[in-house]
């Protein structure tokens, strides 16, 4: 298990731009990791925007113009990615009879 100092070091190494600037002043220590993480969450953890982004990604997928295994696989993978992202945010979305809108949106993306 990583210490807080190690986590903060990795976090700083992974961030760029405004996010890095936001926590740049925190020295590497176990105690500062949680503080830096909380600052980032307050700034960037906007659930409404995160959900909106996944819905836009889902409905904006390119419709298949022709029968294509790769195109179909891409559609399935992208759709699954969106549904899983929403699930991790606490929104359970099952592709079942009660979710006609998911089936409808996916069918609209298939070639005619």
PDB file of N, CA and C in Angstrom:
ATOM      1  N   UNK A   1       0.846  -1.182   0.000  1.00  0.00           N
ATOM      2  CA  UNK A   1       0.000   0.000   0.000  1.00  0.00           C
ATOM      3  C   UNK A   1       0.890   1.243   0.000  1.00  0.00           C
ATOM      4  N   UNK A   2       0.504   2.202  -0.771  1.00  0.00           N
ATOM      5  CA  UNK A   2       1.295   3.428  -0.887  1.00  0.00           C
ATOM      6  C   UNK A   2       1.028   4.368   0.281  1.00  0.00           C
ATOM      7  N   UNK A   3       2.057   5.062   0.686  1.00  0.00           N
ATOM      8  CA  UNK A   3       1.898   6.081   1.723  1.00  0.00           C
ATOM      9  C   UNK A   3       1.268   7.327   1.105  1.00  0.00           C
ATOM     10  N   UNK A   4       0.803   8.229   1.945  1.00  0.00           N
ATOM     11  CA  UNK A   4       0.240   9.483   1.459  1.00  0.00           C
ATOM     12  C   UNK A   4       1.253  10.285   0.667  1.00  0.00           C
ATOM     13  N   UNK A   5       2.505  10.270   1.121  1.00  0.00           N
ATOM     14  CA  UNK A   5       3.561  11.007   0.416  1.00  0.00           C
ATOM     15  C   UNK A   5       3.777  10.431  -0.980  1.00  0.00           C
ATOM     16  N   UNK A   6       3.773   9.101  -1.094  1.00  0.00           N
ATOM     17  CA  UNK A   6       3.942   8.469  -2.405  1.00  0.00           C
ATOM     18  C   UNK A   6       2.762   8.797  -3.321  1.00  0.00           C
ATOM     19  N   UNK A   7       1.558   8.755  -2.765  1.00  0.00           N
ATOM     20  CA  UNK A   7       0.368   9.083  -3.557  1.00  0.00           C
ATOM     21  C   UNK A   7       0.433  10.519  -4.064  1.00  0.00           C
ATOM     22  N   UNK A   8       0.867  11.432  -3.192  1.00  0.00           N
ATOM     23  CA  UNK A   8       0.958  12.836  -3.591  1.00  0.00           C
ATOM     24  C   UNK A   8       2.012  13.018  -4.675  1.00  0.00           C
ATOM     25  N   UNK A   9       3.108  12.292  -4.564  1.00  0.00           N
ATOM     26  CA  UNK A   9       4.157  12.369  -5.581  1.00  0.00           C
ATOM     27  C   UNK A   9       3.622  11.898  -6.937  1.00  0.00           C
ATOM     28  N   UNK A  10       2.916  10.766  -6.937  1.00  0.00           N
ATOM     29  CA  UNK A  10       2.324  10.254  -8.178  1.00  0.00           C
ATOM     30  C   UNK A  10       1.271  11.217  -8.722  1.00  0.00           C
ATOM     31  N   UNK A  11       0.462  11.765  -7.827  1.00  0.00           N
ATOM     32  CA  UNK A  11      -0.588  12.692  -8.238  1.00  0.00           C
ATOM     33  C   UNK A  11       0.006  13.915  -8.917  1.00  0.00           C
ATOM     34  N   UNK A  12       1.013  14.490  -8.300  1.00  0.00           N
ATOM     35  CA  UNK A  12       1.654  15.667  -8.901  1.00  0.00           C
ATOM     36  C   UNK A  12       2.281  15.323 -10.249  1.00  0.00           C
ATOM     37  N   UNK A  13       2.817  14.131 -10.367  1.00  0.00           N
ATOM     38  CA  UNK A  13       3.417  13.711 -11.633  1.00  0.00           C
ATOM     39  C   UNK A  13       2.398  13.489 -12.732  1.00  0.00           C
ATOM     40  N   UNK A  14       1.160  13.177 -12.347  1.00  0.00           N
ATOM     41  CA  UNK A  14       0.121  12.874 -13.330  1.00  0.00           C
ATOM     42  C   UNK A  14      -0.655  14.112 -13.777  1.00  0.00           C
ATOM     43  N   UNK A  15      -0.664  15.146 -12.958  1.00  0.00           N
ATOM     44  CA  UNK A  15      -1.460  16.334 -13.269  1.00  0.00           C
ATOM     45  C   UNK A  15      -0.722  17.304 -14.174  1.00  0.00           C
ATOM     46  N   UNK A  16      -1.503  18.115 -14.873  1.00  0.00           N
ATOM     47  CA  UNK A  16      -0.963  19.163 -15.741  1.00  0.00           C
ATOM     48  C   UNK A  16      -1.837  20.406 -15.592  1.00  0.00           C
ATOM     49  N   UNK A  17      -1.337  21.515 -16.037  1.00  0.00           N
ATOM     50  CA  UNK A  17      -2.130  22.738 -16.145  1.00  0.00           C
ATOM     51  C   UNK A  17      -2.683  23.245 -14.828  1.00  0.00           C
ATOM     52  N   UNK A  18      -3.948  23.676 -14.881  1.00  0.00           N
ATOM     53  CA  UNK A  18      -4.598  24.280 -13.722  1.00  0.00           C
ATOM     54  C   UNK A  18      -4.667  23.338 -12.523  1.00  0.00           C
ATOM     55  N   UNK A  19      -4.916  22.064 -12.773  1.00  0.00           N
ATOM     56  CA  UNK A  19      -5.017  21.106 -11.670  1.00  0.00           C
ATOM     57  C   UNK A  19      -3.689  21.004 -10.920  1.00  0.00           C
ATOM     58  N   UNK A  20      -2.591  20.939 -11.651  1.00  0.00           N
ATOM     59  CA  UNK A  20      -1.277  20.886 -11.010  1.00  0.00           C
ATOM     60  C   UNK A  20      -1.003  22.181 -10.265  1.00  0.00           C
ATOM     61  N   UNK A  21      -1.330  23.287 -10.884  1.00  0.00           N
ATOM     62  CA  UNK A  21      -1.117  24.593 -10.251  1.00  0.00           C
ATOM     63  C   UNK A  21      -1.869  24.687  -8.924  1.00  0.00           C
ATOM     64  N   UNK A  22      -3.039  24.091  -8.871  1.00  0.00           N
ATOM     65  CA  UNK A  22      -3.878  24.138  -7.685  1.00  0.00           C
ATOM     66  C   UNK A  22      -3.216  23.485  -6.472  1.00  0.00           C
ATOM     67  N   UNK A  23      -2.438  22.416  -6.694  1.00  0.00           N
ATOM     68  CA  UNK A  23      -1.826  21.715  -5.556  1.00  0.00           C
ATOM     69  C   UNK A  23      -0.307  21.833  -5.531  1.00  0.00           C
ATOM     70  N   UNK A  24       0.254  22.623  -6.414  1.00  0.00           N
ATOM     71  CA  UNK A  24       1.710  22.734  -6.529  1.00  0.00           C
ATOM     72  C   UNK A  24       2.364  23.136  -5.206  1.00  0.00           C
ATOM     73  N   UNK A  25       1.699  23.946  -4.404  1.00  0.00           N
ATOM     74  CA  UNK A  25       2.280  24.446  -3.165  1.00  0.00           C
ATOM     75  C   UNK A  25       2.357  23.432  -2.039  1.00  0.00           C
ATOM     76  N   UNK A  26       1.707  22.294  -2.184  1.00  0.00           N
ATOM     77  CA  UNK A  26       1.750  21.276  -1.132  1.00  0.00           C
ATOM     78  C   UNK A  26       3.067  20.514  -1.198  1.00  0.00           C
ATOM     79  N   UNK A  27       3.787  20.497  -0.087  1.00  0.00           N
ATOM     80  CA  UNK A  27       5.020  19.709  -0.043  1.00  0.00           C
ATOM     81  C   UNK A  27       4.650  18.231   0.066  1.00  0.00           C
ATOM     82  N   UNK A  28       5.556  17.386  -0.367  1.00  0.00           N
ATOM     83  CA  UNK A  28       5.309  15.947  -0.368  1.00  0.00           C
ATOM     84  C   UNK A  28       5.371  15.429   1.068  1.00  0.00           C
ATOM     85  N   UNK A  29       4.209  15.048   1.593  1.00  0.00           N
ATOM     86  CA  UNK A  29       4.128  14.457   2.937  1.00  0.00           C
ATOM     87  C   UNK A  29       2.850  13.635   3.020  1.00  0.00           C
ATOM     88  N   UNK A  30       2.815  12.730   3.979  1.00  0.00           N
ATOM     89  CA  UNK A  30       1.624  11.899   4.156  1.00  0.00           C
ATOM     90  C   UNK A  30       0.394  12.752   4.434  1.00  0.00           C
ATOM     91  N   UNK A  31       0.541  13.750   5.291  1.00  0.00           N
ATOM     92  CA  UNK A  31      -0.594  14.583   5.696  1.00  0.00           C
ATOM     93  C   UNK A  31      -1.126  15.427   4.542  1.00  0.00           C
ATOM     94  N   UNK A  32      -0.265  15.870   3.662  1.00  0.00           N
ATOM     95  CA  UNK A  32      -0.691  16.769   2.589  1.00  0.00           C
ATOM     96  C   UNK A  32      -1.434  16.072   1.455  1.00  0.00           C
ATOM     97  N   UNK A  33      -1.281  14.769   1.330  1.00  0.00           N
ATOM     98  CA  UNK A  33      -1.970  14.073   0.241  1.00  0.00           C
ATOM     99  C   UNK A  33      -3.486  14.271   0.341  1.00  0.00           C
ATOM    100  N   UNK A  34      -4.054  13.971   1.504  1.00  0.00           N
ATOM    101  CA  UNK A  34      -5.504  14.069   1.654  1.00  0.00           C
ATOM    102  C   UNK A  34      -5.984  15.499   1.455  1.00  0.00           C
ATOM    103  N   UNK A  35      -5.225  16.448   1.950  1.00  0.00           N
ATOM    104  CA  UNK A  35      -5.574  17.864   1.777  1.00  0.00           C
ATOM    105  C   UNK A  35      -5.590  18.239   0.290  1.00  0.00           C
ATOM    106  N   UNK A  36      -4.547  17.837  -0.437  1.00  0.00           N
ATOM    107  CA  UNK A  36      -4.472  18.136  -1.872  1.00  0.00           C
ATOM    108  C   UNK A  36      -5.607  17.443  -2.626  1.00  0.00           C
ATOM    109  N   UNK A  37      -5.884  16.201  -2.268  1.00  0.00           N
ATOM    110  CA  UNK A  37      -6.961  15.452  -2.916  1.00  0.00           C
ATOM    111  C   UNK A  37      -8.305  16.140  -2.693  1.00  0.00           C
ATOM    112  N   UNK A  38      -8.547  16.605  -1.469  1.00  0.00           N
ATOM    113  CA  UNK A  38      -9.798  17.299  -1.154  1.00  0.00           C
ATOM    114  C   UNK A  38      -9.939  18.585  -1.961  1.00  0.00           C
ATOM    115  N   UNK A  39      -8.842  19.316  -2.115  1.00  0.00           N
ATOM    116  CA  UNK A  39      -8.862  20.552  -2.908  1.00  0.00           C
ATOM    117  C   UNK A  39      -9.246  20.238  -4.355  1.00  0.00           C
ATOM    118  N   UNK A  40      -8.654  19.199  -4.924  1.00  0.00           N
ATOM    119  CA  UNK A  40      -8.964  18.812  -6.302  1.00  0.00           C
ATOM    120  C   UNK A  40     -10.420  18.368  -6.440  1.00  0.00           C
ATOM    121  N   UNK A  41     -10.901  17.613  -5.479  1.00  0.00           N
ATOM    122  CA  UNK A  41     -12.292  17.158  -5.547  1.00  0.00           C
ATOM    123  C   UNK A  41     -13.265  18.323  -5.461  1.00  0.00           C
ATOM    124  N   UNK A  42     -13.000  19.262  -4.573  1.00  0.00           N
ATOM    125  CA  UNK A  42     -13.892  20.423  -4.474  1.00  0.00           C
ATOM    126  C   UNK A  42     -13.936  21.194  -5.795  1.00  0.00           C
ATOM    127  N   UNK A  43     -12.810  21.271  -6.473  1.00  0.00           N
ATOM    128  CA  UNK A  43     -12.750  22.029  -7.720  1.00  0.00           C
ATOM    129  C   UNK A  43     -13.356  21.261  -8.892  1.00  0.00           C
ATOM    130  N   UNK A  44     -13.054  19.967  -8.990  1.00  0.00           N
ATOM    131  CA  UNK A  44     -13.374  19.241 -10.224  1.00  0.00           C
ATOM    132  C   UNK A  44     -14.468  18.183 -10.106  1.00  0.00           C
ATOM    133  N   UNK A  45     -14.906  17.833  -8.923  1.00  0.00           N
ATOM    134  CA  UNK A  45     -15.901  16.773  -8.769  1.00  0.00           C
ATOM    135  C   UNK A  45     -17.302  17.349  -8.929  1.00  0.00           C
ATOM    136  N   UNK A  46     -17.648  17.699 -10.151  1.00  0.00           N
ATOM    137  CA  UNK A  46     -18.962  18.240 -10.475  1.00  0.00           C
ATOM    138  C   UNK A  46     -19.780  17.111 -11.101  1.00  0.00           C
ATOM    139  N   UNK A  47     -20.539  16.398 -10.262  1.00  0.00           N
ATOM    140  CA  UNK A  47     -21.264  15.220 -10.743  1.00  0.00           C
ATOM    141  C   UNK A  47     -22.225  15.536 -11.877  1.00  0.00           C
ATOM    142  N   UNK A  48     -22.885  16.658 -11.808  1.00  0.00           N
ATOM    143  CA  UNK A  48     -23.833  17.015 -12.871  1.00  0.00           C
ATOM    144  C   UNK A  48     -23.109  17.112 -14.215  1.00  0.00           C
ATOM    145  N   UNK A  49     -21.955  17.748 -14.224  1.00  0.00           N
ATOM    146  CA  UNK A  49     -21.190  17.892 -15.469  1.00  0.00           C
ATOM    147  C   UNK A  49     -20.611  16.552 -15.921  1.00  0.00           C
ATOM    148  N   UNK A  50     -20.172  15.732 -14.973  1.00  0.00           N
ATOM    149  CA  UNK A  50     -19.634  14.416 -15.325  1.00  0.00           C
ATOM    150  C   UNK A  50     -20.715  13.536 -15.958  1.00  0.00           C
ATOM    151  N   UNK A  51     -21.910  13.563 -15.393  1.00  0.00           N
ATOM    152  CA  UNK A  51     -23.027  12.792 -15.954  1.00  0.00           C
ATOM    153  C   UNK A  51     -23.385  13.330 -17.334  1.00  0.00           C
ATOM    154  N   UNK A  52     -23.468  14.636 -17.460  1.00  0.00           N
ATOM    155  CA  UNK A  52     -23.782  15.263 -18.745  1.00  0.00           C
ATOM    156  C   UNK A  52     -22.772  14.861 -19.811  1.00  0.00           C
ATOM    157  N   UNK A  53     -21.498  14.862 -19.446  1.00  0.00           N
ATOM    158  CA  UNK A  53     -20.441  14.490 -20.387  1.00  0.00           C
ATOM    159  C   UNK A  53     -20.633  13.069 -20.895  1.00  0.00           C
ATOM    160  N   UNK A  54     -20.985  12.139 -20.011  1.00  0.00           N
ATOM    161  CA  UNK A  54     -21.180  10.750 -20.426  1.00  0.00           C
ATOM    162  C   UNK A  54     -22.414  10.600 -21.314  1.00  0.00           C
ATOM    163  N   UNK A  55     -23.466  11.326 -20.998  1.00  0.00           N
ATOM    164  CA  UNK A  55     -24.680  11.252 -21.824  1.00  0.00           C
ATOM    165  C   UNK A  55     -24.416  11.828 -23.211  1.00  0.00           C
ATOM    166  N   UNK A  56     -23.716  12.946 -23.269  1.00  0.00           N
ATOM    167  CA  UNK A  56     -23.370  13.546 -24.568  1.00  0.00           C
ATOM    168  C   UNK A  56     -22.496  12.585 -25.366  1.00  0.00           C
ATOM    169  N   UNK A  57     -21.528  11.964 -24.709  1.00  0.00           N
ATOM    170  CA  UNK A  57     -20.658  10.998 -25.390  1.00  0.00           C
ATOM    171  C   UNK A  57     -21.488   9.837 -25.943  1.00  0.00           C
ATOM    172  N   UNK A  58     -22.455   9.365 -25.165  1.00  0.00           N
ATOM    173  CA  UNK A  58     -23.293   8.243 -25.581  1.00  0.00           C
ATOM    174  C   UNK A  58     -24.137   8.601 -26.796  1.00  0.00           C
ATOM    175  N   UNK A  59     -24.846   9.719 -26.729  1.00  0.00           N
ATOM    176  CA  UNK A  59     -25.773  10.058 -27.816  1.00  0.00           C
ATOM    177  C   UNK A  59     -25.068  10.636 -29.037  1.00  0.00           C
ATOM    178  N   UNK A  60     -23.823  11.060 -28.894  1.00  0.00           N
ATOM    179  CA  UNK A  60     -23.096  11.670 -30.011  1.00  0.00           C
ATOM    180  C   UNK A  60     -22.286  10.671 -30.830  1.00  0.00           C
ATOM    181  N   UNK A  61     -22.407   9.404 -30.515  1.00  0.00           N
ATOM    182  CA  UNK A  61     -21.653   8.412 -31.272  1.00  0.00           C
ATOM    183  C   UNK A  61     -22.088   8.433 -32.741  1.00  0.00           C
ATOM    184  N   UNK A  62     -21.136   8.209 -33.596  1.00  0.00           N
ATOM    185  CA  UNK A  62     -21.400   8.200 -35.029  1.00  0.00           C
ATOM    186  C   UNK A  62     -22.230   6.978 -35.406  1.00  0.00           C
ATOM    187  N   UNK A  63     -23.254   7.206 -36.197  1.00  0.00           N
ATOM    188  CA  UNK A  63     -24.083   6.101 -36.682  1.00  0.00           C
ATOM    189  C   UNK A  63     -23.279   5.270 -37.675  1.00  0.00           C
ATOM    190  N   UNK A  64     -23.516   3.971 -37.664  1.00  0.00           N
ATOM    191  CA  UNK A  64     -22.836   3.088 -38.609  1.00  0.00           C
ATOM    192  C   UNK A  64     -23.431   3.290 -39.994  1.00  0.00           C
ATOM    193  N   UNK A  65     -22.583   3.508 -40.975  1.00  0.00           N
ATOM    194  CA  UNK A  65     -23.039   3.742 -42.348  1.00  0.00           C
ATOM    195  C   UNK A  65     -23.133   2.440 -43.139  1.00  0.00           C
ATOM    196  N   UNK A  66     -22.391   1.447 -42.702  1.00  0.00           N
ATOM    197  CA  UNK A  66     -22.371   0.160 -43.400  1.00  0.00           C
ATOM    198  C   UNK A  66     -22.105  -0.931 -42.384  1.00  0.00           C
ATOM    199  N   UNK A  67     -22.314  -2.162 -42.782  1.00  0.00           N
ATOM    200  CA  UNK A  67     -22.037  -3.280 -41.893  1.00  0.00           C
ATOM    201  C   UNK A  67     -20.533  -3.370 -41.683  1.00  0.00           C
ATOM    202  N   UNK A  68     -20.142  -3.245 -40.441  1.00  0.00           N
ATOM    203  CA  UNK A  68     -18.720  -3.241 -40.126  1.00  0.00           C
ATOM    204  C   UNK A  68     -18.522  -3.796 -38.723  1.00  0.00           C
ATOM    205  N   UNK A  69     -17.736  -4.862 -38.630  1.00  0.00           N
ATOM    206  CA  UNK A  69     -17.447  -5.441 -37.323  1.00  0.00           C
ATOM    207  C   UNK A  69     -16.744  -4.428 -36.432  1.00  0.00           C
ATOM    208  N   UNK A  70     -15.757  -3.733 -36.973  1.00  0.00           N
ATOM    209  CA  UNK A  70     -15.006  -2.761 -36.172  1.00  0.00           C
ATOM    210  C   UNK A  70     -15.889  -1.598 -35.730  1.00  0.00           C
ATOM    211  N   UNK A  71     -16.766  -1.147 -36.617  1.00  0.00           N
ATOM    212  CA  UNK A  71     -17.685  -0.075 -36.260  1.00  0.00           C
ATOM    213  C   UNK A  71     -18.646  -0.497 -35.164  1.00  0.00           C
ATOM    214  N   UNK A  72     -19.174  -1.716 -35.289  1.00  0.00           N
ATOM    215  CA  UNK A  72     -20.095  -2.236 -34.284  1.00  0.00           C
ATOM    216  C   UNK A  72     -19.380  -2.419 -32.948  1.00  0.00           C
ATOM    217  N   UNK A  73     -18.171  -2.944 -33.004  1.00  0.00           N
ATOM    218  CA  UNK A  73     -17.405  -3.135 -31.768  1.00  0.00           C
ATOM    219  C   UNK A  73     -17.119  -1.795 -31.099  1.00  0.00           C
ATOM    220  N   UNK A  74     -16.794  -0.789 -31.880  1.00  0.00           N
ATOM    221  CA  UNK A  74     -16.543   0.541 -31.339  1.00  0.00           C
ATOM    222  C   UNK A  74     -17.804   1.109 -30.688  1.00  0.00           C
ATOM    223  N   UNK A  75     -18.950   0.937 -31.344  1.00  0.00           N
ATOM    224  CA  UNK A  75     -20.221   1.403 -30.796  1.00  0.00           C
ATOM    225  C   UNK A  75     -20.518   0.711 -29.463  1.00  0.00           C
ATOM    226  N   UNK A  76     -20.333  -0.588 -29.419  1.00  0.00           N
ATOM    227  CA  UNK A  76     -20.578  -1.350 -28.191  1.00  0.00           C
ATOM    228  C   UNK A  76     -19.606  -0.928 -27.095  1.00  0.00           C
ATOM    229  N   UNK A  77     -18.323  -0.826 -27.432  1.00  0.00           N
ATOM    230  CA  UNK A  77     -17.313  -0.450 -26.433  1.00  0.00           C
ATOM    231  C   UNK A  77     -17.562   0.943 -25.871  1.00  0.00           C
ATOM    232  N   UNK A  78     -17.860   1.900 -26.738  1.00  0.00           N
ATOM    233  CA  UNK A  78     -18.124   3.266 -26.275  1.00  0.00           C
ATOM    234  C   UNK A  78     -19.392   3.333 -25.431  1.00  0.00           C
ATOM    235  N   UNK A  79     -20.418   2.612 -25.849  1.00  0.00           N
ATOM    236  CA  UNK A  79     -21.667   2.592 -25.080  1.00  0.00           C
ATOM    237  C   UNK A  79     -21.434   1.971 -23.714  1.00  0.00           C
ATOM    238  N   UNK A  80     -20.723   0.867 -23.691  1.00  0.00           N
ATOM    239  CA  UNK A  80     -20.416   0.200 -22.421  1.00  0.00           C
ATOM    240  C   UNK A  80     -19.603   1.116 -21.515  1.00  0.00           C
ATOM    241  N   UNK A  81     -18.652   1.818 -22.086  1.00  0.00           N
ATOM    242  CA  UNK A  81     -17.830   2.744 -21.312  1.00  0.00           C
ATOM    243  C   UNK A  81     -18.690   3.823 -20.651  1.00  0.00           C
ATOM    244  N   UNK A  82     -19.630   4.374 -21.394  1.00  0.00           N
ATOM    245  CA  UNK A  82     -20.522   5.411 -20.847  1.00  0.00           C
ATOM    246  C   UNK A  82     -21.394   4.850 -19.733  1.00  0.00           C
ATOM    247  N   UNK A  83     -21.975   3.683 -19.962  1.00  0.00           N
ATOM    248  CA  UNK A  83     -22.846   3.070 -18.960  1.00  0.00           C
ATOM    249  C   UNK A  83     -22.058   2.742 -17.698  1.00  0.00           C
ATOM    250  N   UNK A  84     -20.846   2.215 -17.845  1.00  0.00           N
ATOM    251  CA  UNK A  84     -20.024   1.898 -16.675  1.00  0.00           C
ATOM    252  C   UNK A  84     -19.600   3.153 -15.929  1.00  0.00           C
ATOM    253  N   UNK A  85     -19.293   4.211 -16.653  1.00  0.00           N
ATOM    254  CA  UNK A  85     -18.926   5.472 -15.996  1.00  0.00           C
ATOM    255  C   UNK A  85     -20.098   5.997 -15.176  1.00  0.00           C
ATOM    256  N   UNK A  86     -21.295   5.939 -15.734  1.00  0.00           N
ATOM    257  CA  UNK A  86     -22.481   6.375 -14.998  1.00  0.00           C
ATOM    258  C   UNK A  86     -22.725   5.480 -13.785  1.00  0.00           C
ATOM    259  N   UNK A  87     -22.481   4.197 -13.954  1.00  0.00           N
ATOM    260  CA  UNK A  87     -22.661   3.259 -12.842  1.00  0.00           C
ATOM    261  C   UNK A  87     -21.699   3.576 -11.700  1.00  0.00           C
ATOM    262  N   UNK A  88     -20.457   3.895 -12.021  1.00  0.00           N
ATOM    263  CA  UNK A  88     -19.490   4.215 -10.968  1.00  0.00           C
ATOM    264  C   UNK A  88     -19.847   5.509 -10.248  1.00  0.00           C
ATOM    265  N   UNK A  89     -20.655   6.352 -10.882  1.00  0.00           N
ATOM    266  CA  UNK A  89     -21.113   7.585 -10.235  1.00  0.00           C
ATOM    267  C   UNK A  89     -22.407   7.365  -9.460  1.00  0.00           C
ATOM    268  N   UNK A  90     -22.880   6.121  -9.423  1.00  0.00           N
ATOM    269  CA  UNK A  90     -24.071   5.804  -8.640  1.00  0.00           C
ATOM    270  C   UNK A  90     -25.359   5.737  -9.428  1.00  0.00           C
ATOM    271  N   UNK A  91     -25.279   5.807 -10.746  1.00  0.00           N
ATOM    272  CA  UNK A  91     -26.470   5.733 -11.588  1.00  0.00           C
ATOM    273  C   UNK A  91     -26.530   4.357 -12.221  1.00  0.00           C
ATOM    274  N   UNK A  92     -27.430   3.532 -11.743  1.00  0.00           N
ATOM    275  CA  UNK A  92     -27.569   2.177 -12.255  1.00  0.00           C
ATOM    276  C   UNK A  92     -28.373   2.217 -13.547  1.00  0.00           C
ATOM    277  N   UNK A  93     -27.775   1.771 -14.617  1.00  0.00           N
ATOM    278  CA  UNK A  93     -28.444   1.762 -15.913  1.00  0.00           C
ATOM    279  C   UNK A  93     -28.331   0.357 -16.472  1.00  0.00           C
ATOM    280  N   UNK A  94     -29.441  -0.334 -16.476  1.00  0.00           N
ATOM    281  CA  UNK A  94     -29.471  -1.692 -17.006  1.00  0.00           C
ATOM    282  C   UNK A  94     -30.147  -1.652 -18.369  1.00  0.00           C
ATOM    283  N   UNK A  95     -29.562  -2.344 -19.304  1.00  0.00           N
ATOM    284  CA  UNK A  95     -30.183  -2.424 -20.629  1.00  0.00           C
ATOM    285  C   UNK A  95     -31.220  -3.540 -20.550  1.00  0.00           C
ATOM    286  N   UNK A  96     -32.431  -3.134 -20.245  1.00  0.00           N
ATOM    287  CA  UNK A  96     -33.526  -4.088 -20.074  1.00  0.00           C
ATOM    288  C   UNK A  96     -34.807  -3.458 -20.615  1.00  0.00           C
ATOM    289  N   UNK A  97     -35.891  -4.181 -20.469  1.00  0.00           N
ATOM    290  CA  UNK A  97     -37.170  -3.707 -21.009  1.00  0.00           C
ATOM    291  C   UNK A  97     -37.558  -2.326 -20.509  1.00  0.00           C
ATOM    292  N   UNK A  98     -37.227  -2.007 -19.248  1.00  0.00           N
ATOM    293  CA  UNK A  98     -37.636  -0.711 -18.711  1.00  0.00           C
ATOM    294  C   UNK A  98     -36.766   0.436 -19.204  1.00  0.00           C
ATOM    295  N   UNK A  99     -35.706   0.143 -19.913  1.00  0.00           N
ATOM    296  CA  UNK A  99     -34.824   1.179 -20.436  1.00  0.00           C
ATOM    297  C   UNK A  99     -34.900   1.243 -21.958  1.00  0.00           C
ATOM    298  N   UNK A 100     -36.084   1.513 -22.448  1.00  0.00           N
ATOM    299  CA  UNK A 100     -36.293   1.580 -23.887  1.00  0.00           C
ATOM    300  C   UNK A 100     -35.427   2.638 -24.552  1.00  0.00           C
ATOM    301  N   UNK A 101     -35.147   3.710 -23.846  1.00  0.00           N
ATOM    302  CA  UNK A 101     -34.386   4.802 -24.455  1.00  0.00           C
ATOM    303  C   UNK A 101     -32.981   4.364 -24.827  1.00  0.00           C
ATOM    304  N   UNK A 102     -32.348   3.510 -24.026  1.00  0.00           N
ATOM    305  CA  UNK A 102     -31.005   3.034 -24.373  1.00  0.00           C
ATOM    306  C   UNK A 102     -31.079   2.189 -25.636  1.00  0.00           C
ATOM    307  N   UNK A 103     -32.017   1.252 -25.649  1.00  0.00           N
ATOM    308  CA  UNK A 103     -32.175   0.399 -26.832  1.00  0.00           C
ATOM    309  C   UNK A 103     -32.486   1.233 -28.065  1.00  0.00           C
ATOM    310  N   UNK A 104     -33.372   2.207 -27.915  1.00  0.00           N
ATOM    311  CA  UNK A 104     -33.737   3.072 -29.036  1.00  0.00           C
ATOM    312  C   UNK A 104     -32.522   3.830 -29.564  1.00  0.00           C
ATOM    313  N   UNK A 105     -31.760   4.446 -28.661  1.00  0.00           N
ATOM    314  CA  UNK A 105     -30.595   5.222 -29.092  1.00  0.00           C
ATOM    315  C   UNK A 105     -29.556   4.347 -29.786  1.00  0.00           C
ATOM    316  N   UNK A 106     -29.350   3.155 -29.282  1.00  0.00           N
ATOM    317  CA  UNK A 106     -28.387   2.255 -29.926  1.00  0.00           C
ATOM    318  C   UNK A 106     -28.888   1.791 -31.293  1.00  0.00           C
ATOM    319  N   UNK A 107     -30.166   1.478 -31.385  1.00  0.00           N
ATOM    320  CA  UNK A 107     -30.714   1.035 -32.667  1.00  0.00           C
ATOM    321  C   UNK A 107     -30.617   2.135 -33.715  1.00  0.00           C
ATOM    322  N   UNK A 108     -30.747   3.385 -33.304  1.00  0.00           N
ATOM    323  CA  UNK A 108     -30.624   4.513 -34.222  1.00  0.00           C
ATOM    324  C   UNK A 108     -29.212   4.622 -34.798  1.00  0.00           C
ATOM    325  N   UNK A 109     -28.230   4.074 -34.104  1.00  0.00           N
ATOM    326  CA  UNK A 109     -26.836   4.162 -34.549  1.00  0.00           C
ATOM    327  C   UNK A 109     -26.453   3.038 -35.510  1.00  0.00           C
ATOM    328  N   UNK A 110     -27.297   2.025 -35.616  1.00  0.00           N
ATOM    329  CA  UNK A 110     -26.996   0.907 -36.513  1.00  0.00           C
ATOM    330  C   UNK A 110     -27.340   1.266 -37.948  1.00  0.00           C
ATOM    331  N   UNK A 111     -26.633   0.647 -38.874  1.00  0.00           N
ATOM    332  CA  UNK A 111     -26.918   0.899 -40.289  1.00  0.00           C
ATOM    333  C   UNK A 111     -28.293   0.341 -40.633  1.00  0.00           C
ATOM    334  N   UNK A 112     -28.938   0.932 -41.605  1.00  0.00           N
ATOM    335  CA  UNK A 112     -30.312   0.517 -41.933  1.00  0.00           C
ATOM    336  C   UNK A 112     -30.381  -0.658 -42.834  1.00  0.00           C
TER     337      UNK A 112
END
